[in-house]
Amino acid sequence: MVEMKKLENGFEYVELKNSVASAKIALQGAHIFSFKRSDEELLWLSSKSAFENGTAIRGGIPLCWPRFGNLDKALPQHGFARTFLFELMKVTEESDTLTVVHMQLKSSQESRKIWNFDFVLDIFFHISDTLKIEMQTSNKDTKEFLLTQAFHTYFAVSDIDDVVISGLDGKEYLDSLTGKEEYQKGDIFIDREVDRIYKESAEHITLSDKEHEVNIGAKNSHSVIVWNPWIEKCAKMSGMQKEAYKEFVCIESANALDDFKVVQLNESVSLFVKYNFRKLV
Ligand code: BG6
């Protein structure tokens, strides 16, 4: 089943279901905001999120593009793709268990005002018993451009106190809260505000809580962000209820800091992520 849905305010998304999974993907930002396997939801979505053109959905997987973060002051935080309307190119029901959705954003007068390059950004979602996403950037300009990017994934968790993130032991990270470089010792537990960019990150990271285990596999990515706003920041954030920090953690497969890409003329660069999740109880 594949259906186009439109809210009263004109906000559009694709809803699809096959025999193993279902998903909802907004045209704004090519933003997936629900992925369910056997009725188990992988992604966190804020009950206070806006669903309107011009404001990014709070939750799901915002695509940070062509910048991750706010280090480049010439561009908005996390770039601009998450508030731009993509075109739905194709939905292919490959089999009973696999649906592929292709969305595209092309440079326009509007995008050139923010970032003066010609580009094509293609996003491919593979909806099956796993969720796979490819973000492919093609340079259509006459000069090279620099790219940082991320899948800013909000994972739903049973309780933040139960979260264990493994696979980053010994890795160096930039603590964005202090500006200091540190080394990870053992697994990651979240008991305060955490905002870190891990460098030379592993290809596989595992997130578990009491109920689920998610295996995160990324390709062409050597950086990963771990973020939870905790009590004070959460209370101040747009589109988030006060206690929301207990319900999610963001683990963002990225090209950030020194792991940036320089995309040459007529070159295409891809970032891939694959989420495999299973119920523990
Ligand atoms: C994370 C950043 O990736 O995104 C945080 O590391 C930031 O610093 C968070 O607060 C949310 O950003 P935004 O722009 O969606 O509110």
PDB file of C-alpha atoms and ligand atoms in Angstrom:
ATOM      1  CA  MET A   1       0.000   0.000   0.000  1.00  0.00           C
ATOM      2  CA  VAL A   2       1.288   3.476  -0.902  1.00  0.00           C
ATOM      3  CA  GLU A   3      -0.776   6.619  -0.289  1.00  0.00           C
ATOM      4  CA  MET A   4      -0.122  10.340  -0.586  1.00  0.00           C
ATOM      5  CA  LYS A   5      -1.557  12.207   2.409  1.00  0.00           C
ATOM      6  CA  LYS A   6      -2.211  15.923   2.711  1.00  0.00           C
ATOM      7  CA  LEU A   7      -2.996  17.830   5.913  1.00  0.00           C
ATOM      8  CA  GLU A   8      -5.453  20.755   5.852  1.00  0.00           C
ATOM      9  CA  ASN A   9      -2.530  23.216   5.825  1.00  0.00           C
ATOM     10  CA  GLY A  10      -1.127  21.563   2.673  1.00  0.00           C
ATOM     11  CA  PHE A  11       1.661  19.584   4.441  1.00  0.00           C
ATOM     12  CA  GLU A  12       2.213  16.405   2.406  1.00  0.00           C
ATOM     13  CA  TYR A  13       3.657  13.000   3.216  1.00  0.00           C
ATOM     14  CA  VAL A  14       3.825   9.483   1.801  1.00  0.00           C
ATOM     15  CA  GLU A  15       2.402   6.678   3.880  1.00  0.00           C
ATOM     16  CA  LEU A  16       3.353   3.135   2.945  1.00  0.00           C
ATOM     17  CA  LYS A  17       3.050  -0.378   4.236  1.00  0.00           C
ATOM     18  CA  ASN A  18       4.349  -3.752   3.078  1.00  0.00           C
ATOM     19  CA  SER A  19       4.125  -7.158   4.747  1.00  0.00           C
ATOM     20  CA  VAL A  20       6.988  -6.440   7.197  1.00  0.00           C
ATOM     21  CA  ALA A  21       7.138  -2.679   7.766  1.00  0.00           C
ATOM     22  CA  SER A  22       5.381   0.659   7.442  1.00  0.00           C
ATOM     23  CA  ALA A  23       6.629   4.241   7.157  1.00  0.00           C
ATOM     24  CA  LYS A  24       5.602   7.887   6.878  1.00  0.00           C
ATOM     25  CA  ILE A  25       7.865  10.257   4.934  1.00  0.00           C
ATOM     26  CA  ALA A  26       7.216  13.999   4.540  1.00  0.00           C
ATOM     27  CA  LEU A  27       8.021  15.785   1.280  1.00  0.00           C
ATOM     28  CA  GLN A  28       9.446  18.617   3.369  1.00  0.00           C
ATOM     29  CA  GLY A  29      13.037  17.603   4.076  1.00  0.00           C
ATOM     30  CA  ALA A  30      12.514  14.025   2.767  1.00  0.00           C
ATOM     31  CA  HIS A  31      11.870  13.554   6.453  1.00  0.00           C
ATOM     32  CA  ILE A  32      10.880  10.077   7.649  1.00  0.00           C
ATOM     33  CA  PHE A  33       8.901  10.475  10.869  1.00  0.00           C
ATOM     34  CA  SER A  34       7.662   6.931  11.442  1.00  0.00           C
ATOM     35  CA  PHE A  35       9.187   3.523  10.728  1.00  0.00           C
ATOM     36  CA  LYS A  36       7.456   0.515  12.218  1.00  0.00           C
ATOM     37  CA  ARG A  37       8.346  -3.138  12.037  1.00  0.00           C
ATOM     38  CA  SER A  38       5.795  -5.570  13.460  1.00  0.00           C
ATOM     39  CA  ASP A  39       4.071  -2.547  15.034  1.00  0.00           C
ATOM     40  CA  GLU A  40       7.273  -1.577  16.899  1.00  0.00           C
ATOM     41  CA  GLU A  41       8.229   2.062  16.329  1.00  0.00           C
ATOM     42  CA  LEU A  42      11.941   2.782  15.832  1.00  0.00           C
ATOM     43  CA  LEU A  43      11.728   6.575  15.696  1.00  0.00           C
ATOM     44  CA  TRP A  44      10.780   9.145  18.315  1.00  0.00           C
ATOM     45  CA  LEU A  45       8.395  11.906  17.258  1.00  0.00           C
ATOM     46  CA  SER A  46       7.520  14.841  19.492  1.00  0.00           C
ATOM     47  CA  SER A  47       3.824  15.127  20.293  1.00  0.00           C
ATOM     48  CA  LYS A  48       4.391  18.908  20.035  1.00  0.00           C
ATOM     49  CA  SER A  49       6.076  18.814  16.631  1.00  0.00           C
ATOM     50  CA  ALA A  50       4.903  21.219  13.965  1.00  0.00           C
ATOM     51  CA  PHE A  51       3.685  19.685  10.723  1.00  0.00           C
ATOM     52  CA  GLU A  52       3.849  22.736   8.535  1.00  0.00           C
ATOM     53  CA  ASN A  53       5.991  23.858   5.652  1.00  0.00           C
ATOM     54  CA  GLY A  54       8.899  26.025   6.792  1.00  0.00           C
ATOM     55  CA  THR A  55       9.368  24.415  10.230  1.00  0.00           C
ATOM     56  CA  ALA A  56      11.366  21.192  10.643  1.00  0.00           C
ATOM     57  CA  ILE A  57       9.578  18.218  12.186  1.00  0.00           C
ATOM     58  CA  ARG A  58      10.860  17.568  15.729  1.00  0.00           C
ATOM     59  CA  GLY A  59      11.713  13.871  15.694  1.00  0.00           C
ATOM     60  CA  GLY A  60      12.131  11.139  13.083  1.00  0.00           C
ATOM     61  CA  ILE A  61      15.209  11.632  10.897  1.00  0.00           C
ATOM     62  CA  PRO A  62      15.904  15.237   9.913  1.00  0.00           C
ATOM     63  CA  LEU A  63      18.541  15.378   7.178  1.00  0.00           C
ATOM     64  CA  CYS A  64      21.277  17.863   8.036  1.00  0.00           C
ATOM     65  CA  TRP A  65      22.509  19.092   4.676  1.00  0.00           C
ATOM     66  CA  PRO A  66      24.698  20.701   3.246  1.00  0.00           C
ATOM     67  CA  ARG A  67      25.982  21.400   6.746  1.00  0.00           C
ATOM     68  CA  PHE A  68      25.879  19.565  10.006  1.00  0.00           C
ATOM     69  CA  GLY A  69      25.759  21.837  13.078  1.00  0.00           C
ATOM     70  CA  ASN A  70      26.372  25.558  13.350  1.00  0.00           C
ATOM     71  CA  LEU A  71      30.127  25.934  12.827  1.00  0.00           C
ATOM     72  CA  ASP A  72      29.576  27.540   9.408  1.00  0.00           C
ATOM     73  CA  LYS A  73      27.832  30.791  10.321  1.00  0.00           C
ATOM     74  CA  ALA A  74      26.993  31.500   6.658  1.00  0.00           C
ATOM     75  CA  LEU A  75      24.360  28.739   6.693  1.00  0.00           C
ATOM     76  CA  PRO A  76      21.448  27.926   9.016  1.00  0.00           C
ATOM     77  CA  GLN A  77      22.117  25.359  11.779  1.00  0.00           C
ATOM     78  CA  HIS A  78      22.038  21.870  10.169  1.00  0.00           C
ATOM     79  CA  GLY A  79      21.761  23.423   6.702  1.00  0.00           C
ATOM     80  CA  PHE A  80      18.500  24.045   4.880  1.00  0.00           C
ATOM     81  CA  ALA A  81      17.333  20.735   3.357  1.00  0.00           C
ATOM     82  CA  ARG A  82      15.106  19.943   6.334  1.00  0.00           C
ATOM     83  CA  THR A  83      12.774  22.843   5.547  1.00  0.00           C
ATOM     84  CA  PHE A  84      12.802  22.558   1.734  1.00  0.00           C
ATOM     85  CA  LEU A  85      10.199  20.685  -0.282  1.00  0.00           C
ATOM     86  CA  PHE A  86      11.511  17.601  -2.090  1.00  0.00           C
ATOM     87  CA  GLU A  87       9.941  16.049  -5.163  1.00  0.00           C
ATOM     88  CA  LEU A  88       8.662  12.491  -4.921  1.00  0.00           C
ATOM     89  CA  MET A  89      10.392  10.837  -7.895  1.00  0.00           C
ATOM     90  CA  LYS A  90       9.292   7.232  -7.520  1.00  0.00           C
ATOM     91  CA  VAL A  91       7.896   4.655  -5.130  1.00  0.00           C
ATOM     92  CA  THR A  92       8.705   1.072  -6.133  1.00  0.00           C
ATOM     93  CA  GLU A  93       7.090  -1.897  -4.481  1.00  0.00           C
ATOM     94  CA  GLU A  94      10.031  -4.203  -5.239  1.00  0.00           C
ATOM     95  CA  SER A  95       8.477  -7.154  -3.418  1.00  0.00           C
ATOM     96  CA  ASP A  96       6.082  -7.986  -0.594  1.00  0.00           C
ATOM     97  CA  THR A  97       8.791  -7.084   1.875  1.00  0.00           C
ATOM     98  CA  LEU A  98      10.612  -4.156   0.241  1.00  0.00           C
ATOM     99  CA  THR A  99       9.382  -0.710  -0.800  1.00  0.00           C
ATOM    100  CA  VAL A 100      11.835   1.863  -2.177  1.00  0.00           C
ATOM    101  CA  VAL A 101      11.068   5.580  -2.055  1.00  0.00           C
ATOM    102  CA  HIS A 102      13.126   8.096  -4.032  1.00  0.00           C
ATOM    103  CA  MET A 103      12.893  11.832  -3.250  1.00  0.00           C
ATOM    104  CA  GLN A 104      14.897  14.638  -4.799  1.00  0.00           C
ATOM    105  CA  LEU A 105      15.823  18.249  -4.111  1.00  0.00           C
ATOM    106  CA  LYS A 106      17.373  20.370  -6.855  1.00  0.00           C
ATOM    107  CA  SER A 107      19.012  23.759  -6.504  1.00  0.00           C
ATOM    108  CA  SER A 108      16.641  26.666  -7.122  1.00  0.00           C
ATOM    109  CA  GLN A 109      16.621  30.457  -6.883  1.00  0.00           C
ATOM    110  CA  GLU A 110      15.521  30.004  -3.275  1.00  0.00           C
ATOM    111  CA  SER A 111      18.384  27.624  -2.367  1.00  0.00           C
ATOM    112  CA  ARG A 112      20.956  29.752  -4.218  1.00  0.00           C
ATOM    113  CA  LYS A 113      20.103  32.660  -1.921  1.00  0.00           C
ATOM    114  CA  ILE A 114      21.297  30.519   1.012  1.00  0.00           C
ATOM    115  CA  TRP A 115      24.015  28.455  -0.672  1.00  0.00           C
ATOM    116  CA  ASN A 116      25.166  29.571  -4.099  1.00  0.00           C
ATOM    117  CA  PHE A 117      25.728  26.202  -5.816  1.00  0.00           C
ATOM    118  CA  ASP A 118      23.913  24.007  -8.305  1.00  0.00           C
ATOM    119  CA  PHE A 119      23.248  20.554  -6.909  1.00  0.00           C
ATOM    120  CA  VAL A 120      20.966  17.541  -6.960  1.00  0.00           C
ATOM    121  CA  LEU A 121      20.266  15.780  -3.674  1.00  0.00           C
ATOM    122  CA  ASP A 122      18.714  12.301  -4.013  1.00  0.00           C
ATOM    123  CA  ILE A 123      17.391  10.379  -1.034  1.00  0.00           C
ATOM    124  CA  PHE A 124      16.528   6.668  -1.268  1.00  0.00           C
ATOM    125  CA  PHE A 125      14.594   4.949   1.522  1.00  0.00           C
ATOM    126  CA  HIS A 126      14.561   1.142   1.601  1.00  0.00           C
ATOM    127  CA  ILE A 127      11.623   0.152   3.776  1.00  0.00           C
ATOM    128  CA  SER A 128      11.882  -3.482   4.776  1.00  0.00           C
ATOM    129  CA  ASP A 129      12.543  -5.418   8.010  1.00  0.00           C
ATOM    130  CA  THR A 130      15.514  -3.044   8.246  1.00  0.00           C
ATOM    131  CA  LEU A 131      15.511   0.663   7.392  1.00  0.00           C
ATOM    132  CA  LYS A 132      18.202   1.717   4.914  1.00  0.00           C
ATOM    133  CA  ILE A 133      18.705   5.272   3.682  1.00  0.00           C
ATOM    134  CA  GLU A 134      21.089   6.725   1.134  1.00  0.00           C
ATOM    135  CA  MET A 135      21.731  10.456   0.815  1.00  0.00           C
ATOM    136  CA  GLN A 136      23.410  11.170  -2.543  1.00  0.00           C
ATOM    137  CA  THR A 137      24.805  14.620  -3.338  1.00  0.00           C
ATOM    138  CA  SER A 138      25.700  15.504  -6.919  1.00  0.00           C
ATOM    139  CA  ASN A 139      27.629  18.609  -7.831  1.00  0.00           C
ATOM    140  CA  LYS A 140      26.057  20.273 -10.912  1.00  0.00           C
ATOM    141  CA  ASP A 141      27.989  23.511 -10.525  1.00  0.00           C
ATOM    142  CA  THR A 142      31.140  24.776 -12.236  1.00  0.00           C
ATOM    143  CA  LYS A 143      33.126  24.737  -8.995  1.00  0.00           C
ATOM    144  CA  GLU A 144      33.719  22.253  -6.184  1.00  0.00           C
ATOM    145  CA  PHE A 145      31.820  22.563  -2.910  1.00  0.00           C
ATOM    146  CA  LEU A 146      32.319  21.522   0.683  1.00  0.00           C
ATOM    147  CA  LEU A 147      29.798  19.268   2.351  1.00  0.00           C
ATOM    148  CA  THR A 148      29.082  18.218   5.927  1.00  0.00           C
ATOM    149  CA  GLN A 149      25.924  16.213   6.603  1.00  0.00           C
ATOM    150  CA  ALA A 150      24.095  13.886   8.985  1.00  0.00           C
ATOM    151  CA  PHE A 151      21.145  11.582   9.497  1.00  0.00           C
ATOM    152  CA  HIS A 152      19.925  13.282  12.701  1.00  0.00           C
ATOM    153  CA  THR A 153      18.065  10.216  13.948  1.00  0.00           C
ATOM    154  CA  TYR A 154      15.836  10.487  17.026  1.00  0.00           C
ATOM    155  CA  PHE A 155      15.568   6.943  18.432  1.00  0.00           C
ATOM    156  CA  ALA A 156      12.598   6.193  20.669  1.00  0.00           C
ATOM    157  CA  VAL A 157      13.783   4.654  23.969  1.00  0.00           C
ATOM    158  CA  SER A 158      11.875   3.016  26.825  1.00  0.00           C
ATOM    159  CA  ASP A 159      13.579   5.364  29.332  1.00  0.00           C
ATOM    160  CA  ILE A 160      16.753   7.433  28.963  1.00  0.00           C
ATOM    161  CA  ASP A 161      18.058   5.829  32.203  1.00  0.00           C
ATOM    162  CA  ASP A 162      18.092   2.435  30.470  1.00  0.00           C
ATOM    163  CA  VAL A 163      20.085   3.569  27.421  1.00  0.00           C
ATOM    164  CA  VAL A 164      23.453   1.959  26.663  1.00  0.00           C
ATOM    165  CA  ILE A 165      25.390   2.935  23.530  1.00  0.00           C
ATOM    166  CA  SER A 166      28.296   0.660  22.605  1.00  0.00           C
ATOM    167  CA  GLY A 167      30.891   0.678  19.859  1.00  0.00           C
ATOM    168  CA  LEU A 168      32.600   3.996  20.629  1.00  0.00           C
ATOM    169  CA  ASP A 169      34.932   2.882  23.419  1.00  0.00           C
ATOM    170  CA  GLY A 170      38.339   4.568  23.084  1.00  0.00           C
ATOM    171  CA  LYS A 171      37.186   7.010  20.389  1.00  0.00           C
ATOM    172  CA  GLU A 172      38.132  10.661  20.497  1.00  0.00           C
ATOM    173  CA  TYR A 173      35.285  13.167  20.596  1.00  0.00           C
ATOM    174  CA  LEU A 174      34.677  16.884  20.644  1.00  0.00           C
ATOM    175  CA  ASP A 175      32.474  17.773  23.567  1.00  0.00           C
ATOM    176  CA  SER A 176      30.346  20.525  22.012  1.00  0.00           C
ATOM    177  CA  LEU A 177      29.305  21.713  25.489  1.00  0.00           C
ATOM    178  CA  THR A 178      32.859  22.479  26.706  1.00  0.00           C
ATOM    179  CA  GLY A 179      34.734  22.730  23.391  1.00  0.00           C
ATOM    180  CA  LYS A 180      37.228  20.149  24.717  1.00  0.00           C
ATOM    181  CA  GLU A 181      38.557  16.998  23.048  1.00  0.00           C
ATOM    182  CA  GLU A 182      38.057  13.865  25.159  1.00  0.00           C
ATOM    183  CA  TYR A 183      38.317  10.085  24.833  1.00  0.00           C
ATOM    184  CA  GLN A 184      35.380   7.763  25.431  1.00  0.00           C
ATOM    185  CA  LYS A 185      35.879   5.272  28.233  1.00  0.00           C
ATOM    186  CA  GLY A 186      33.628   2.206  27.880  1.00  0.00           C
ATOM    187  CA  ASP A 187      29.954   2.392  26.908  1.00  0.00           C
ATOM    188  CA  ILE A 188      27.918   5.604  26.858  1.00  0.00           C
ATOM    189  CA  PHE A 189      25.181   6.179  29.449  1.00  0.00           C
ATOM    190  CA  ILE A 190      23.066   9.331  29.436  1.00  0.00           C
ATOM    191  CA  ASP A 191      22.621  10.981  32.837  1.00  0.00           C
ATOM    192  CA  ARG A 192      23.154  14.648  31.856  1.00  0.00           C
ATOM    193  CA  GLU A 193      23.141  16.855  28.773  1.00  0.00           C
ATOM    194  CA  VAL A 194      25.277  15.154  26.122  1.00  0.00           C
ATOM    195  CA  ASP A 195      26.346  16.801  22.853  1.00  0.00           C
ATOM    196  CA  ARG A 196      29.407  15.128  21.334  1.00  0.00           C
ATOM    197  CA  ILE A 197      30.951  14.593  17.940  1.00  0.00           C
ATOM    198  CA  TYR A 198      32.877  11.308  17.873  1.00  0.00           C
ATOM    199  CA  LYS A 199      35.705  11.115  15.354  1.00  0.00           C
ATOM    200  CA  GLU A 200      36.936   8.089  13.409  1.00  0.00           C
ATOM    201  CA  SER A 201      33.753   6.387  14.555  1.00  0.00           C
ATOM    202  CA  ALA A 202      33.144   2.687  14.091  1.00  0.00           C
ATOM    203  CA  GLU A 203      31.060   1.279  11.239  1.00  0.00           C
ATOM    204  CA  HIS A 204      28.720  -0.380  13.760  1.00  0.00           C
ATOM    205  CA  ILE A 205      27.214   1.091  16.910  1.00  0.00           C
ATOM    206  CA  THR A 206      24.635  -0.527  19.136  1.00  0.00           C
ATOM    207  CA  LEU A 207      21.895   1.237  21.059  1.00  0.00           C
ATOM    208  CA  SER A 208      19.977  -0.721  23.635  1.00  0.00           C
ATOM    209  CA  ASP A 209      17.408  -0.046  26.311  1.00  0.00           C
ATOM    210  CA  LYS A 210      15.392  -2.547  28.314  1.00  0.00           C
ATOM    211  CA  GLU A 211      13.094  -3.311  25.387  1.00  0.00           C
ATOM    212  CA  HIS A 212      15.066  -3.015  22.136  1.00  0.00           C
ATOM    213  CA  GLU A 213      18.429  -3.282  20.533  1.00  0.00           C
ATOM    214  CA  VAL A 214      19.251  -1.247  17.446  1.00  0.00           C
ATOM    215  CA  ASN A 215      22.296  -1.933  15.318  1.00  0.00           C
ATOM    216  CA  ILE A 216      23.413   1.177  13.456  1.00  0.00           C
ATOM    217  CA  GLY A 217      25.575   0.551  10.399  1.00  0.00           C
ATOM    218  CA  ALA A 218      26.916   3.517   8.417  1.00  0.00           C
ATOM    219  CA  LYS A 219      28.984   3.728   5.249  1.00  0.00           C
ATOM    220  CA  ASN A 220      31.123   6.671   4.075  1.00  0.00           C
ATOM    221  CA  SER A 221      30.749   8.144   7.556  1.00  0.00           C
ATOM    222  CA  HIS A 222      33.612   8.555  10.031  1.00  0.00           C
ATOM    223  CA  SER A 223      31.851  10.779  12.531  1.00  0.00           C
ATOM    224  CA  VAL A 224      28.862  10.291  14.776  1.00  0.00           C
ATOM    225  CA  ILE A 225      26.999  12.684  17.035  1.00  0.00           C
ATOM    226  CA  VAL A 226      25.420  11.610  20.303  1.00  0.00           C
ATOM    227  CA  TRP A 227      22.929  14.115  21.647  1.00  0.00           C
ATOM    228  CA  ASN A 228      20.365  14.418  24.415  1.00  0.00           C
ATOM    229  CA  PRO A 229      19.334  17.898  25.640  1.00  0.00           C
ATOM    230  CA  TRP A 230      18.518  16.781  29.214  1.00  0.00           C
ATOM    231  CA  ILE A 231      16.235  18.766  31.543  1.00  0.00           C
ATOM    232  CA  GLU A 232      17.022  22.478  31.095  1.00  0.00           C
ATOM    233  CA  LYS A 233      17.695  22.583  27.370  1.00  0.00           C
ATOM    234  CA  CYS A 234      14.722  20.348  26.632  1.00  0.00           C
ATOM    235  CA  ALA A 235      12.384  22.710  28.490  1.00  0.00           C
ATOM    236  CA  LYS A 236      13.546  25.559  26.230  1.00  0.00           C
ATOM    237  CA  MET A 237      13.540  23.766  22.879  1.00  0.00           C
ATOM    238  CA  SER A 238      11.034  24.389  20.125  1.00  0.00           C
ATOM    239  CA  GLY A 239       8.545  21.625  19.360  1.00  0.00           C
ATOM    240  CA  MET A 240       9.426  19.571  22.443  1.00  0.00           C
ATOM    241  CA  GLN A 241       7.460  18.831  25.581  1.00  0.00           C
ATOM    242  CA  LYS A 242       9.240  19.391  28.918  1.00  0.00           C
ATOM    243  CA  GLU A 243       9.899  15.747  29.749  1.00  0.00           C
ATOM    244  CA  ALA A 244      10.721  14.636  26.198  1.00  0.00           C
ATOM    245  CA  TYR A 245      14.435  14.128  26.937  1.00  0.00           C
ATOM    246  CA  LYS A 246      13.493  10.887  28.742  1.00  0.00           C
ATOM    247  CA  GLU A 247      12.012   9.397  25.585  1.00  0.00           C
ATOM    248  CA  PHE A 248      14.768   9.658  22.966  1.00  0.00           C
ATOM    249  CA  VAL A 249      18.432   9.790  22.161  1.00  0.00           C
ATOM    250  CA  CYS A 250      19.923  11.056  18.900  1.00  0.00           C
ATOM    251  CA  ILE A 251      22.727   9.049  17.309  1.00  0.00           C
ATOM    252  CA  GLU A 252      23.631  10.796  14.084  1.00  0.00           C
ATOM    253  CA  SER A 253      25.731   9.094  11.401  1.00  0.00           C
ATOM    254  CA  ALA A 254      27.562  11.986   9.802  1.00  0.00           C
ATOM    255  CA  ASN A 255      30.348  13.604   7.869  1.00  0.00           C
ATOM    256  CA  ALA A 256      31.291  16.303  10.379  1.00  0.00           C
ATOM    257  CA  LEU A 257      34.365  18.274  11.504  1.00  0.00           C
ATOM    258  CA  ASP A 258      37.471  16.883   9.687  1.00  0.00           C
ATOM    259  CA  ASP A 259      35.290  14.220   8.085  1.00  0.00           C
ATOM    260  CA  PHE A 260      33.933  16.770   5.570  1.00  0.00           C
ATOM    261  CA  LYS A 261      33.651  16.014   1.845  1.00  0.00           C
ATOM    262  CA  VAL A 262      34.784  18.128  -1.060  1.00  0.00           C
ATOM    263  CA  VAL A 263      32.463  17.348  -3.954  1.00  0.00           C
ATOM    264  CA  GLN A 264      34.085  17.956  -7.335  1.00  0.00           C
ATOM    265  CA  LEU A 265      32.269  19.037 -10.513  1.00  0.00           C
ATOM    266  CA  ASN A 266      29.981  16.284 -11.792  1.00  0.00           C
ATOM    267  CA  GLU A 267      30.919  14.092  -8.841  1.00  0.00           C
ATOM    268  CA  SER A 268      28.391  12.330  -6.573  1.00  0.00           C
ATOM    269  CA  VAL A 269      28.997  11.515  -2.932  1.00  0.00           C
ATOM    270  CA  SER A 270      26.815   9.171  -0.868  1.00  0.00           C
ATOM    271  CA  LEU A 271      26.242   8.641   2.827  1.00  0.00           C
ATOM    272  CA  PHE A 272      24.460   5.425   3.843  1.00  0.00           C
ATOM    273  CA  VAL A 273      22.866   4.244   7.032  1.00  0.00           C
ATOM    274  CA  LYS A 274      21.156   1.008   7.981  1.00  0.00           C
ATOM    275  CA  TYR A 275      19.121   0.369  11.134  1.00  0.00           C
ATOM    276  CA  ASN A 276      18.463  -3.156  12.246  1.00  0.00           C
ATOM    277  CA  PHE A 277      16.348  -3.437  15.353  1.00  0.00           C
ATOM    278  CA  ARG A 278      14.940  -6.216  17.452  1.00  0.00           C
ATOM    279  CA  LYS A 279      12.773  -6.520  20.504  1.00  0.00           C
ATOM    280  CA  LEU A 280      14.549  -7.862  23.589  1.00  0.00           C
ATOM    281  CA  VAL A 281      11.495  -8.755  25.696  1.00  0.00           C
TER     282      VAL A 281
HETATM  283  C1  BG6 B   1      22.380  18.167  17.480  1.00  0.00           C
HETATM  284  C2  BG6 B   1      23.403  19.191  17.915  1.00  0.00           C
HETATM  285  O1  BG6 B   1      22.855  17.496  16.354  1.00  0.00           O
HETATM  286  O2  BG6 B   1      21.159  18.827  17.144  1.00  0.00           O
HETATM  287  C3  BG6 B   1      22.847  19.985  19.090  1.00  0.00           C
HETATM  288  O3  BG6 B   1      24.608  18.519  18.255  1.00  0.00           O
HETATM  289  C4  BG6 B   1      21.505  20.603  18.722  1.00  0.00           C
HETATM  290  O4  BG6 B   1      23.782  20.983  19.468  1.00  0.00           O
HETATM  291  C5  BG6 B   1      20.570  19.514  18.229  1.00  0.00           C
HETATM  292  O5  BG6 B   1      20.953  21.256  19.853  1.00  0.00           O
HETATM  293  C6  BG6 B   1      19.177  20.012  17.806  1.00  0.00           C
HETATM  294  O6  BG6 B   1      19.298  20.996  16.829  1.00  0.00           O
HETATM  295  P1  BG6 B   1      18.000  21.702  16.230  1.00  0.00           P
HETATM  296  O7  BG6 B   1      18.531  22.714  15.264  1.00  0.00           O
HETATM  297  O8  BG6 B   1      17.186  20.641  15.546  1.00  0.00           O
HETATM  298  O9  BG6 B   1      17.260  22.297  17.408  1.00  0.00           O
END
